[in-house]
Coordinates of C-alpha atoms in Angstrom, one line a residue:
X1 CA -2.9 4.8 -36.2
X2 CA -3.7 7.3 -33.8
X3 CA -6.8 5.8 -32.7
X4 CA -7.6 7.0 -28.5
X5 CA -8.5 3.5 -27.4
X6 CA -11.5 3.7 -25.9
X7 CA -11.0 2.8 -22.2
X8 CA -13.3 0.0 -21.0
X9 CA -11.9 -0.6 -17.9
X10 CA -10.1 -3.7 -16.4
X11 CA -10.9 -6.8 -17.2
X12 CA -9.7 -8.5 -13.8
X13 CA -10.7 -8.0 -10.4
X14 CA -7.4 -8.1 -8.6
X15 CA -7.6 -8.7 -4.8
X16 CA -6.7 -5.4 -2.7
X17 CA -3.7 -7.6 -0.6
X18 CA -2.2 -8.2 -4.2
X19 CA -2.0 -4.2 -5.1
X20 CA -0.9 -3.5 -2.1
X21 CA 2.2 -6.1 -2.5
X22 CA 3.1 -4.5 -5.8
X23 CA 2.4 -0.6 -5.2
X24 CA 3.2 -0.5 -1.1
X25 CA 0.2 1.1 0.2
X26 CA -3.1 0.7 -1.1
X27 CA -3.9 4.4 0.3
X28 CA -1.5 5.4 -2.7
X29 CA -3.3 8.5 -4.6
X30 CA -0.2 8.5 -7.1
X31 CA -1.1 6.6 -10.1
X32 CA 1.2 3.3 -10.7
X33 CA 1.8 1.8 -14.1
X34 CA 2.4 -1.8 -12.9
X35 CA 4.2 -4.2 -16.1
X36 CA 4.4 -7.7 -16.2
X37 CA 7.0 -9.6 -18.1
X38 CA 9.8 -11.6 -18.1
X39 CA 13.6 -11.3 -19.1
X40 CA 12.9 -14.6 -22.3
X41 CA 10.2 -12.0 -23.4
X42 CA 11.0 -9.9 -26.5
X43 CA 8.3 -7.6 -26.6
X44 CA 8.8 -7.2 -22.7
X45 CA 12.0 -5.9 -23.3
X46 CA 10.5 -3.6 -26.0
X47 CA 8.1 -2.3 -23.5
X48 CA 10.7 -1.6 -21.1
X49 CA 12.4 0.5 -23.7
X50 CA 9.8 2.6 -24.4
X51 CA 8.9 2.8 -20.3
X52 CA 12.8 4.2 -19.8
X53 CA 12.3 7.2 -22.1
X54 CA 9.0 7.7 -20.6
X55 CA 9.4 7.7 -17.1
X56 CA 11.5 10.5 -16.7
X57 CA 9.2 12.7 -18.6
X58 CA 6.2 11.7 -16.1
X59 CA 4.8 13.6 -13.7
X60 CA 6.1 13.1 -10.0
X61 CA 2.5 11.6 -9.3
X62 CA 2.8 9.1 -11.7
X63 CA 5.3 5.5 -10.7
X64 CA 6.2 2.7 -12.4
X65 CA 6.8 -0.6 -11.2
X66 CA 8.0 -3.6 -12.9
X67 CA 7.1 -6.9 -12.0
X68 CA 9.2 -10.3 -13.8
X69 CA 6.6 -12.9 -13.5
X70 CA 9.2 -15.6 -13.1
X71 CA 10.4 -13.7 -10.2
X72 CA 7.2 -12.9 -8.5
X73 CA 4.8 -15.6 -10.1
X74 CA 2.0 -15.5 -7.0
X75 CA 1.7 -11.9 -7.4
X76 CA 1.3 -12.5 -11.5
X77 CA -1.1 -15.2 -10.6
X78 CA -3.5 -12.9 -8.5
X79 CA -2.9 -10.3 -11.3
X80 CA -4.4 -12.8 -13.7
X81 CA -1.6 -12.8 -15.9
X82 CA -2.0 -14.7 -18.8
X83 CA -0.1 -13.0 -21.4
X84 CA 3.0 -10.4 -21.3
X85 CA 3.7 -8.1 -21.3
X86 CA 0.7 -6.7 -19.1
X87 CA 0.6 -3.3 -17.8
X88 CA -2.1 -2.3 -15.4
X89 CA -2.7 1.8 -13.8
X90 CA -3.5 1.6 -10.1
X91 CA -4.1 4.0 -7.8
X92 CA -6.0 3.8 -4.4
X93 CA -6.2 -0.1 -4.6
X94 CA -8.2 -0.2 -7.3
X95 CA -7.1 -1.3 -11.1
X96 CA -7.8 1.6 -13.5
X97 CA -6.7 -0.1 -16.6
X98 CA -5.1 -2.9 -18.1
X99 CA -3.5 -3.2 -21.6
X100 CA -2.2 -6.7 -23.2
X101 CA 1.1 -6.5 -25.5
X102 CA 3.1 -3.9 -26.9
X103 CA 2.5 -0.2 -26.7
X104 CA 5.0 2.4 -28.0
X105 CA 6.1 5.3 -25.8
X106 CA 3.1 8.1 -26.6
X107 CA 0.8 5.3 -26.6
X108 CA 1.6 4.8 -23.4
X109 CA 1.5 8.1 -22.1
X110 CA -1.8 8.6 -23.5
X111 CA -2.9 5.8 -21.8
X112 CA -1.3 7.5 -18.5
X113 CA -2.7 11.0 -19.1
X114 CA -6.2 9.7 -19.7
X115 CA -6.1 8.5 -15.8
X116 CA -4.5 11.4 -14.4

């Protein structure tokens, strides 16, 4: 379907030192699509297919950083990762958004443009 989702907001209260690990600055003003997953996860690598035709089409503002909870499985933990793959938008510190699972390409930069 086409369905906008309707955006309710995060549904995790991730600590500012946390952001700031994955993004760099928490004075960022670009918005940052952060993903969880892991390399053992199919729909992760799904995700990342549809984030490598997307990201060249975004706008300069707009970063994405991927995160392989394996790897870096403090940072998932003050994420509150519980399932992947889990993609949140950031942007001055603050989590705009988070989605659980698969999303196809425009899905995903719907979800994007509806932050910008």
């Amino acid at each position: 379907g086409c369905n906008v989702p309707n955006n309710p907001g995060p549904t995790v209260n991730v600590p500012a030192e946390a952001i700031q690990q994955v993004v760099g600055s928490v004075d960022d003003q670009n918005l940052v699509l952060v993903k969880f997953g892991a390399v053992w996860c199919g729909p992760c690598q799904e995700v990342d297919k549809e984030l490598a035709s997307l990201e060249p089409t975004l706008p300069e503002q707009v970063r994405v950083v991927k995160i392989d909870v394996n790897e870096q499985p403090e940072v998932a933990s003050k994420f509150g990762i519980e399932g992947i793959p889990r993609m949140f938008l950031v942007r001055n510190g603050q989590v705009l958004a988070d989605e659980v699972g698969y999303r196809s390409e425009s899905e995903l930069r719907n979800w994007v443009a509806s932050y910008q």
